[in-house]
Short mmCIF file of N, CA and C in Angstrom, two decimals:
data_model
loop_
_atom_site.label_atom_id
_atom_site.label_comp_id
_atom_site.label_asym_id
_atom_site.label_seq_id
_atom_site.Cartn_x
_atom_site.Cartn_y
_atom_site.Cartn_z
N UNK A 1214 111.01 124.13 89.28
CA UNK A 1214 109.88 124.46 90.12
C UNK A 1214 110.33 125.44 91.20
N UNK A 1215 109.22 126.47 91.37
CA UNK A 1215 110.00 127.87 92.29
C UNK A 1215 109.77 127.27 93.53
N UNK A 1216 108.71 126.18 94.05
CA UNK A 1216 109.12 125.90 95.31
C UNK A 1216 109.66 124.48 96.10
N UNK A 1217 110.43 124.56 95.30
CA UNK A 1217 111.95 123.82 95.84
C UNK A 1217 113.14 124.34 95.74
N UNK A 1218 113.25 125.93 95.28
CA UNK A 1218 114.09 126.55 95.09
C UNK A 1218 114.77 127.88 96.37
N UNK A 1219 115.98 127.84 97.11
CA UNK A 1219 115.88 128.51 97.81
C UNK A 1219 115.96 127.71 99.31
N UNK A 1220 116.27 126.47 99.48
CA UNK A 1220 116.52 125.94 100.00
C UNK A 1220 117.81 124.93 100.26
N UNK A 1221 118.44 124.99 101.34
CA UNK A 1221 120.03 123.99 101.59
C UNK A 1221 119.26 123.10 102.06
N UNK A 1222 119.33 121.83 101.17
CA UNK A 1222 118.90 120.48 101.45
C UNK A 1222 119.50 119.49 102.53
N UNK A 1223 120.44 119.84 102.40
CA UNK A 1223 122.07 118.54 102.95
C UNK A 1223 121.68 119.28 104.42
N UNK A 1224 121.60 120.76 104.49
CA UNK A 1224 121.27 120.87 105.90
C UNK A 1224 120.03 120.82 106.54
N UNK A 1225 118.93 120.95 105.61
CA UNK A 1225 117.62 120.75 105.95
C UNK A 1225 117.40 119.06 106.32
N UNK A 1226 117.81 118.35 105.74
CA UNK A 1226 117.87 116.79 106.02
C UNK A 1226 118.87 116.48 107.34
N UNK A 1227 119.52 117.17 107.22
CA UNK A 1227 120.61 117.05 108.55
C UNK A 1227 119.48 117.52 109.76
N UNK A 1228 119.36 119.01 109.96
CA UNK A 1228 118.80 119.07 110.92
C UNK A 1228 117.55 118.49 111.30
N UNK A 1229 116.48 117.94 110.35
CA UNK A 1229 115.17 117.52 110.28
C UNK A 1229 115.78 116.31 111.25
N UNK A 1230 116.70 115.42 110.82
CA UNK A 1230 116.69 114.02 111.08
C UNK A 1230 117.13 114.36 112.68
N UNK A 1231 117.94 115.31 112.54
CA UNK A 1231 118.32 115.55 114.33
C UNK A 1231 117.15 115.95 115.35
N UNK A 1232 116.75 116.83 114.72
CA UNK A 1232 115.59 117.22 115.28
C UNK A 1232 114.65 116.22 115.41
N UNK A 1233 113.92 115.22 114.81
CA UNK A 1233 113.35 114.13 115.10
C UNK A 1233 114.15 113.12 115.49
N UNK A 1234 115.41 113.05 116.15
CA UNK A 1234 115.33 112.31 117.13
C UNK A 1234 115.53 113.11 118.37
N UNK A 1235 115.66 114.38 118.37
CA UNK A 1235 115.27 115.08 119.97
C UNK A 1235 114.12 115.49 119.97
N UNK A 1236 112.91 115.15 119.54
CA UNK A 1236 111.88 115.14 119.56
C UNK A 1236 111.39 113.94 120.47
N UNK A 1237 112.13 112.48 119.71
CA UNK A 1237 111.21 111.51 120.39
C UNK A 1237 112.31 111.14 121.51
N UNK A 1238 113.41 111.56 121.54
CA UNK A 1238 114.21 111.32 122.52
C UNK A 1238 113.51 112.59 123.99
N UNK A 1239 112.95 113.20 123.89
CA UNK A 1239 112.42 114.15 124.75
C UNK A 1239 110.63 113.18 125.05
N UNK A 1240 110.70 112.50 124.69
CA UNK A 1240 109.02 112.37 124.90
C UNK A 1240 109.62 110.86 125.31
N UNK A 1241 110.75 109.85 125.19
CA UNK A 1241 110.55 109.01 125.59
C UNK A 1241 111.23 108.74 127.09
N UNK A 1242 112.39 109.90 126.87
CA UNK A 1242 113.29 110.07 128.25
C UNK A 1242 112.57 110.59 128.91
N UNK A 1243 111.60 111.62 128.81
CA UNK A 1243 110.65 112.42 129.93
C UNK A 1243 109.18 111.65 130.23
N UNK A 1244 109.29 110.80 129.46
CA UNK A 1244 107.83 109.95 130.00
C UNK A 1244 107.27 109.18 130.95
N UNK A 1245 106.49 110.42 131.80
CA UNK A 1245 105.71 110.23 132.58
C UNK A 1245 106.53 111.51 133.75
N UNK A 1246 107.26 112.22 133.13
CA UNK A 1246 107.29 113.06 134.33
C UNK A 1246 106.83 114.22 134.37
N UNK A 1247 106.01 114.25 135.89
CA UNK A 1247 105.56 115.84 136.23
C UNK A 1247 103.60 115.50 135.45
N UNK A 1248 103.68 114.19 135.31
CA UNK A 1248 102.51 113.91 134.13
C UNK A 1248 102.40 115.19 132.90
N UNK A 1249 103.70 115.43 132.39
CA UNK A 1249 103.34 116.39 131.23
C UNK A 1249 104.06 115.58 129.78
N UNK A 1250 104.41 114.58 129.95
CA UNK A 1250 104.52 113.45 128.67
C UNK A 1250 104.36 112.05 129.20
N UNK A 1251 103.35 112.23 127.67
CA UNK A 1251 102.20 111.02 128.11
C UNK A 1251 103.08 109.24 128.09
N UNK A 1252 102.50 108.35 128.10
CA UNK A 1252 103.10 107.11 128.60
C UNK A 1252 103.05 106.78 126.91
N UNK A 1253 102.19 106.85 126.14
CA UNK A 1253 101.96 106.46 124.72
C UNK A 1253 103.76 106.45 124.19
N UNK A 1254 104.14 107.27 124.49
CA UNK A 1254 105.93 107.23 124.35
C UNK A 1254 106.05 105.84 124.07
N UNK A 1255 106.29 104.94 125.19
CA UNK A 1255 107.07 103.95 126.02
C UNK A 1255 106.03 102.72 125.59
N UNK A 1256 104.93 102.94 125.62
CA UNK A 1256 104.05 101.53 124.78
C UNK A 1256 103.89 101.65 123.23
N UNK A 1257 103.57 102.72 122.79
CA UNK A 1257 103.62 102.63 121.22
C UNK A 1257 104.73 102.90 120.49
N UNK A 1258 105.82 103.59 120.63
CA UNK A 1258 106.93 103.83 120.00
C UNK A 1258 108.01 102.31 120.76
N UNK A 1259 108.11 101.94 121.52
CA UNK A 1259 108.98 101.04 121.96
C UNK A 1259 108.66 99.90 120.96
N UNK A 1260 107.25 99.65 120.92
CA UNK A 1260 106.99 98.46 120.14
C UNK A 1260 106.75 98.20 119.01
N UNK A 1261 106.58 99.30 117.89
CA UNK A 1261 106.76 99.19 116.72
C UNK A 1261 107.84 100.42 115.78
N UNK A 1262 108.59 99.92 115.22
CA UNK A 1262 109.36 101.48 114.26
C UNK A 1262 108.08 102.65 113.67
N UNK A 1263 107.50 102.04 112.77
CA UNK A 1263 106.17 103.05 112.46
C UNK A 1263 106.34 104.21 112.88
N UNK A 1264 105.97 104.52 113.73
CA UNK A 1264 105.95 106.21 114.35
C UNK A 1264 107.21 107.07 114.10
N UNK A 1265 108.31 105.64 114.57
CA UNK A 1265 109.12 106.71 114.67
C UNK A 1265 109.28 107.58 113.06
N UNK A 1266 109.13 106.15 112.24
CA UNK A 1266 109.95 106.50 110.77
C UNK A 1266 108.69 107.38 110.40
N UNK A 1267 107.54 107.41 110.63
CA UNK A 1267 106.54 108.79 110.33
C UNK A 1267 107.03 109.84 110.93
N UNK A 1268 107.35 109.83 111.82
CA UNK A 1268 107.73 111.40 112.63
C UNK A 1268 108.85 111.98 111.93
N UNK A 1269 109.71 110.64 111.74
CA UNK A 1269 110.86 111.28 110.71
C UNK A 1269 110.69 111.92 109.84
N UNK A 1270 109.86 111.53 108.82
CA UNK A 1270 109.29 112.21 107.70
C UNK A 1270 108.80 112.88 107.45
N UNK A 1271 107.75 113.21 108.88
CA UNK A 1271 106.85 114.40 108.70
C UNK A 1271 108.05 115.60 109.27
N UNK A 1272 109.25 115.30 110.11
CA UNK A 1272 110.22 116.12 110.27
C UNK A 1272 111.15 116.70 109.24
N UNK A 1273 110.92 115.47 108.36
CA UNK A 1273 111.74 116.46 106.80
C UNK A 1273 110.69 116.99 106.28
N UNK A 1274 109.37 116.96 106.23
CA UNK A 1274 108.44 118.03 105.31
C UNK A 1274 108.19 118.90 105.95
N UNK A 1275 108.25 118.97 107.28
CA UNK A 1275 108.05 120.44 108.03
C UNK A 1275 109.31 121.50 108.09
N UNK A 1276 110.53 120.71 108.47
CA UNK A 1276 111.59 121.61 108.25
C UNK A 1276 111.78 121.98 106.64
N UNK A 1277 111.56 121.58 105.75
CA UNK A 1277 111.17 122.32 104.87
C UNK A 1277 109.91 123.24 104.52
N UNK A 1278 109.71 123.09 105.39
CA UNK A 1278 108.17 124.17 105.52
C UNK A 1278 109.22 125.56 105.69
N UNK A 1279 109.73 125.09 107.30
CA UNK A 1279 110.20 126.15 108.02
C UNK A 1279 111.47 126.71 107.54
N UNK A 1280 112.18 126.10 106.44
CA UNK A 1280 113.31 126.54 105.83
C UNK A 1280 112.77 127.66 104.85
N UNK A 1281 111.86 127.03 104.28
CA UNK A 1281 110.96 128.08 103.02
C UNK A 1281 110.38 129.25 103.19
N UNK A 1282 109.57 129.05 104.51
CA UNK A 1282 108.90 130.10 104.69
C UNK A 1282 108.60 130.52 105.89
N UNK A 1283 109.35 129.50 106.87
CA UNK A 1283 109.63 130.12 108.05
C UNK A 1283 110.57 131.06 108.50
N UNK A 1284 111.25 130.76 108.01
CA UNK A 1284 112.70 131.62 108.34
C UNK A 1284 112.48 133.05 107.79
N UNK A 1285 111.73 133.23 106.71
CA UNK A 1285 111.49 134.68 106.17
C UNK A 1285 110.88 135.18 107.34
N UNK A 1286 109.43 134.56 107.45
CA UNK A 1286 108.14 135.46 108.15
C UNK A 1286 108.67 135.31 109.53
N UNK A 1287 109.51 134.83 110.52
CA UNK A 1287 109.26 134.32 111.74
C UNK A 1287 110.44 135.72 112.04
N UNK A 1288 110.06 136.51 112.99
CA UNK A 1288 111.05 137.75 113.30
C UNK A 1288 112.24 136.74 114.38
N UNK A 1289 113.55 137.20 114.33
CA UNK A 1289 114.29 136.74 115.70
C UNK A 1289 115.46 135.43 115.32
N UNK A 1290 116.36 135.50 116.21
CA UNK A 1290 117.46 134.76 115.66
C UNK A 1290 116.63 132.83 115.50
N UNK A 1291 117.35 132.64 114.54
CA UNK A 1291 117.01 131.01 113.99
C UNK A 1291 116.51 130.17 115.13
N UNK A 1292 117.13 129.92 116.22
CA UNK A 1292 116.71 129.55 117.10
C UNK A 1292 115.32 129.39 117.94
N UNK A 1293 115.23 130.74 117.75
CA UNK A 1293 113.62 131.36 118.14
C UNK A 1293 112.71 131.58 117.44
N UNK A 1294 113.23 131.50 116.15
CA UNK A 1294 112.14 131.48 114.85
C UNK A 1294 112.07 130.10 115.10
N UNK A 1295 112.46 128.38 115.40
CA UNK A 1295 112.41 127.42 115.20
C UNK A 1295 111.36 126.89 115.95
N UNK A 1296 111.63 127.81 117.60
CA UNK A 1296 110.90 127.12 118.50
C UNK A 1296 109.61 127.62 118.14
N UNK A 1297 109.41 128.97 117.77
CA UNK A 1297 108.15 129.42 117.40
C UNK A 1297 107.35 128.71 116.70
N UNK A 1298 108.25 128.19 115.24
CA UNK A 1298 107.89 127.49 114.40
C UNK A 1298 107.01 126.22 114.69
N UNK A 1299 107.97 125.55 115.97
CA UNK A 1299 107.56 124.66 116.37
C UNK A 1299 106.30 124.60 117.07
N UNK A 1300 106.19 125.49 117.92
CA UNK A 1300 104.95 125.45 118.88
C UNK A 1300 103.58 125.91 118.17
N UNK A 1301 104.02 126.65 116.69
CA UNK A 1301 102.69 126.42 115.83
C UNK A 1301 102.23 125.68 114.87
N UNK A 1302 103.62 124.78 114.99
CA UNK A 1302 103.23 123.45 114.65
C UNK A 1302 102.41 122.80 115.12
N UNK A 1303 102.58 122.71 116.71
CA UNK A 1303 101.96 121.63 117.51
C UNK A 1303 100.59 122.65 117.90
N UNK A 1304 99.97 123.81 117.40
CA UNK A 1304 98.82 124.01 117.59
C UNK A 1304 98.23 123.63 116.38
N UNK A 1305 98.97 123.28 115.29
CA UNK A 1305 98.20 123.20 113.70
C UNK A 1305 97.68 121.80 114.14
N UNK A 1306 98.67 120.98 114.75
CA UNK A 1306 98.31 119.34 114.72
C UNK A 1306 97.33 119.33 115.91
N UNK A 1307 97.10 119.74 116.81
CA UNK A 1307 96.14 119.71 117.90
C UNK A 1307 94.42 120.31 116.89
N UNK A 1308 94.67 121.72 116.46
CA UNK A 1308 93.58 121.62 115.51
C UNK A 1308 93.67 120.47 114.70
N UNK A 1309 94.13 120.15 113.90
CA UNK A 1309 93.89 119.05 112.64
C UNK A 1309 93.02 118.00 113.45
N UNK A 1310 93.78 117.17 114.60
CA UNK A 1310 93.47 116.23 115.02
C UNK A 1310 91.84 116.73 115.66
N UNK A 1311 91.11 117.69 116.58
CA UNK A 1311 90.22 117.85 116.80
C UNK A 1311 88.79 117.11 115.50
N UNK A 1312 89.61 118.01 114.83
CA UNK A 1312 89.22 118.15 112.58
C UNK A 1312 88.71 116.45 112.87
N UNK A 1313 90.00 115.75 112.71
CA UNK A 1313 89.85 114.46 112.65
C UNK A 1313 89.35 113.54 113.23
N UNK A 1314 89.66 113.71 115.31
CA UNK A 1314 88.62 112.61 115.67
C UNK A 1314 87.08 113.05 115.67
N UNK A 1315 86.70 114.55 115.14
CA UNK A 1315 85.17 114.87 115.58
C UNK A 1315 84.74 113.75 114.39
N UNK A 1316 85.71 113.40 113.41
CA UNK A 1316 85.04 113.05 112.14
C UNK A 1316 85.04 111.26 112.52
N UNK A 1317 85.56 110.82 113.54
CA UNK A 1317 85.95 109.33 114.10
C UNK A 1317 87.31 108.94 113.66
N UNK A 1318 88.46 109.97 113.23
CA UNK A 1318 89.66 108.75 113.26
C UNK A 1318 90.07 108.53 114.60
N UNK A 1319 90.63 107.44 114.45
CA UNK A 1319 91.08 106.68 116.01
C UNK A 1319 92.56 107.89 116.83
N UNK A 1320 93.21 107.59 115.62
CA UNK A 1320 94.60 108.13 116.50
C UNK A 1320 93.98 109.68 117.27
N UNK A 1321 93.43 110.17 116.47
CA UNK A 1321 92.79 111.71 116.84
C UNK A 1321 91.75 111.69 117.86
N UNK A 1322 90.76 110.45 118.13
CA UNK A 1322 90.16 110.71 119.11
C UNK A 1322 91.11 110.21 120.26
N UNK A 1323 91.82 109.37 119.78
CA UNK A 1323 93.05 108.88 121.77
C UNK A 1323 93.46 110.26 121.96
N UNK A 1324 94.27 111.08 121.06
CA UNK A 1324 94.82 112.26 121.19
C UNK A 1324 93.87 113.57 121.68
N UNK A 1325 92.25 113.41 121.70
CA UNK A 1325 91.42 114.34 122.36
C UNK A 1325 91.26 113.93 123.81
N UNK A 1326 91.71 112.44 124.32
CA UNK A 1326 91.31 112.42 125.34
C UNK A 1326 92.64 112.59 126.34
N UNK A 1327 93.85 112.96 125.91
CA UNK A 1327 94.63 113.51 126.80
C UNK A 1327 94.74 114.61 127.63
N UNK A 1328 95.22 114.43 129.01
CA UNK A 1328 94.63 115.52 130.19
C UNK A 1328 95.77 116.75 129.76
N UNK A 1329 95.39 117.91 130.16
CA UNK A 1329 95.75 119.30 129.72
C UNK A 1329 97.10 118.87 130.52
N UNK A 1330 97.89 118.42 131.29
CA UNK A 1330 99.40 118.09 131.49
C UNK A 1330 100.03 117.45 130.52
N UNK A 1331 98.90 116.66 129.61
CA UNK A 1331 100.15 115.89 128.95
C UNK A 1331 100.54 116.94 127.45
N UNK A 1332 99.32 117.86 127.33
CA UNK A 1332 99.53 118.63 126.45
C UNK A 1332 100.56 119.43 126.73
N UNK A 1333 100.81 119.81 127.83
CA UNK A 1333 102.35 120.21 127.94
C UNK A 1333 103.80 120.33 127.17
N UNK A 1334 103.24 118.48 127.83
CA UNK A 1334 104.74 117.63 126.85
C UNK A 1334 104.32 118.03 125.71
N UNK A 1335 103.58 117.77 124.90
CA UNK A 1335 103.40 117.40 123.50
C UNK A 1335 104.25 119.09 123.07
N UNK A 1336 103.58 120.06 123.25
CA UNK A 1336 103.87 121.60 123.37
C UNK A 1336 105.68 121.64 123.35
N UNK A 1337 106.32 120.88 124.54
CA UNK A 1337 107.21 120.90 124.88
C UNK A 1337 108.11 119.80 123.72
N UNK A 1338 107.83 119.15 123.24
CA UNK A 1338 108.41 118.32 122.30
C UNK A 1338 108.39 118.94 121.19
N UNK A 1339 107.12 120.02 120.60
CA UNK A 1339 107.92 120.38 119.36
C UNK A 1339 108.05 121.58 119.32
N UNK A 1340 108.63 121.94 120.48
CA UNK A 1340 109.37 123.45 120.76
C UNK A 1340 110.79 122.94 120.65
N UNK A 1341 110.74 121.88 120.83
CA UNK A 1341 112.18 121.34 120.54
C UNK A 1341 112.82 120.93 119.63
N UNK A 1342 111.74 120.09 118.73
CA UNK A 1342 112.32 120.07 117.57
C UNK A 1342 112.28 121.23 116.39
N UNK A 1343 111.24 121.92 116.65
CA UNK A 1343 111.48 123.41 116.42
C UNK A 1343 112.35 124.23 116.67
N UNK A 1344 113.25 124.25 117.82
CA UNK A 1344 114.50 124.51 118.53
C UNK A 1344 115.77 124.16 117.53
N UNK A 1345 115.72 123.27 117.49
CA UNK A 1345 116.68 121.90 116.95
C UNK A 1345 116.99 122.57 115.39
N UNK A 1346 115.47 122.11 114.57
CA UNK A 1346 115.24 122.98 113.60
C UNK A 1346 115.76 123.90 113.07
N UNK A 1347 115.58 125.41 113.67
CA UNK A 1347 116.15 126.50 113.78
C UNK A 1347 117.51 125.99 113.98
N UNK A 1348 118.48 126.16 115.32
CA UNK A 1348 119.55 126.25 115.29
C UNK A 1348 120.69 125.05 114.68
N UNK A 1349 119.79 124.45 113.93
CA UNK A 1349 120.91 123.61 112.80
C UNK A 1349 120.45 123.94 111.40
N UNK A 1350 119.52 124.26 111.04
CA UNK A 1350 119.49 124.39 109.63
C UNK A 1350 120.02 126.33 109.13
N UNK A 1351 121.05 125.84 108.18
CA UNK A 1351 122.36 127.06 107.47
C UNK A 1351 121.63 127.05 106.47
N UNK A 1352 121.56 128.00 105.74
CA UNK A 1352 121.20 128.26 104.53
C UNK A 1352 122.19 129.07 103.92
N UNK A 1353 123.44 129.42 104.54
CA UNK A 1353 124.15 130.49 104.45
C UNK A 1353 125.01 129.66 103.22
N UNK A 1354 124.98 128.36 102.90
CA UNK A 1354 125.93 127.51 102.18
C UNK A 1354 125.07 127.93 100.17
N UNK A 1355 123.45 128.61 100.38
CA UNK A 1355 123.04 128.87 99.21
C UNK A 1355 123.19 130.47 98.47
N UNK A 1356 124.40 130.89 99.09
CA UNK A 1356 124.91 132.24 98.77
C UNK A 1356 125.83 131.64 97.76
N UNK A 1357 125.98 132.59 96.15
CA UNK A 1357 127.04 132.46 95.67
C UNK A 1357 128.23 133.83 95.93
N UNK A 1358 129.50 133.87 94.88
CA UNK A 1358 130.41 134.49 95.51
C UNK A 1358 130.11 135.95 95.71
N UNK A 1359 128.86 136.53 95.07
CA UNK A 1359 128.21 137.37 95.39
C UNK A 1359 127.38 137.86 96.55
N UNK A 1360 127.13 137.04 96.88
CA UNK A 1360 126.05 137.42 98.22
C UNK A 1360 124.71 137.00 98.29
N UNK A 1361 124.50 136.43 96.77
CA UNK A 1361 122.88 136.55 96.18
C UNK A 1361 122.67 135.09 96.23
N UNK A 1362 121.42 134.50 96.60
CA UNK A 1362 120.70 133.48 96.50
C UNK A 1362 121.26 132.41 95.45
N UNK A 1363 120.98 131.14 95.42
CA UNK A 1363 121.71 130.82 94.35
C UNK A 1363 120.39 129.05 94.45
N UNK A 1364 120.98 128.48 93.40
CA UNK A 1364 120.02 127.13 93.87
C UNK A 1364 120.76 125.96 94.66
N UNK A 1365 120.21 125.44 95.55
CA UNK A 1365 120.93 124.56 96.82
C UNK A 1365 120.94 123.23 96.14
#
């Protein structure tokens, strides 16, 4: 299948998993300061795994987003393609969720009623793991002794 091809896995799983935990390590260490990350941190993630192990996951299907087809289209060193990556991440999920609570899901309407500070954080959390993203995931390991692409 051509699109799973073209991708370093071992580092895409490496950095995904890092990156989601400086994701929620940024939203749970910064929660409540400056009111730009929200308290939901510290009551819903403290008390059940759930989230976290979703965030995880949705952190390995996005960094494979951004391994695939971010890294081509995004101009600028890895780093800055990541955070980019990231911060249009977190406008895709701010649309989606609109999408979702106009339609009544729950998690999406709590998430419409957060004040424009806490959107901050949120902004600020996956510029980071977008960050993260970028400057750990190599692809340089799917070159063969040629120079040319090879399968990871």
């Amino acid at each position: 299948m051509a699109v799973l091809k073209d991708v370093h896995y071992r580092s895409l799983l490496f950095s995904a998993i890092v990156a989601a935990y400086f994701y929620q390590f940024t939203g749970n260490y910064f929660d409540g300061f400056m009111g730009w990350f929200t308290s939901q941190y510290s009551t819903l993630f403290n008390q059940q795994w759930g989230p976290y192990i979703a965030h995880t996951f949705n952190s390995i299907f996005f960094a494979w987003v951004y391994a695939k087809y971010g890294m081509k289209y995004i101009p600028g060193p890895n780093i800055i393609k990541g955070t980019i990556f990231g911060v249009v991440l977190g406008v895709v999920v701010i649309v989606t969720m609109m999408i979702v609570g106009a339609g009544g899901g729950t998690m999406a309407k709590m998430m419409q009623g957060m004040p424009t500070s806490m959107m901050i954080g949120f902004f600020i959390n996956h510029a980071v793991w977008g960050g993260f993203v970028g400057a750990l995931y190599n692809d340089e390991h799917c070159l063969n002794k040629d120079g040319k692409k090879c399968c990871c």
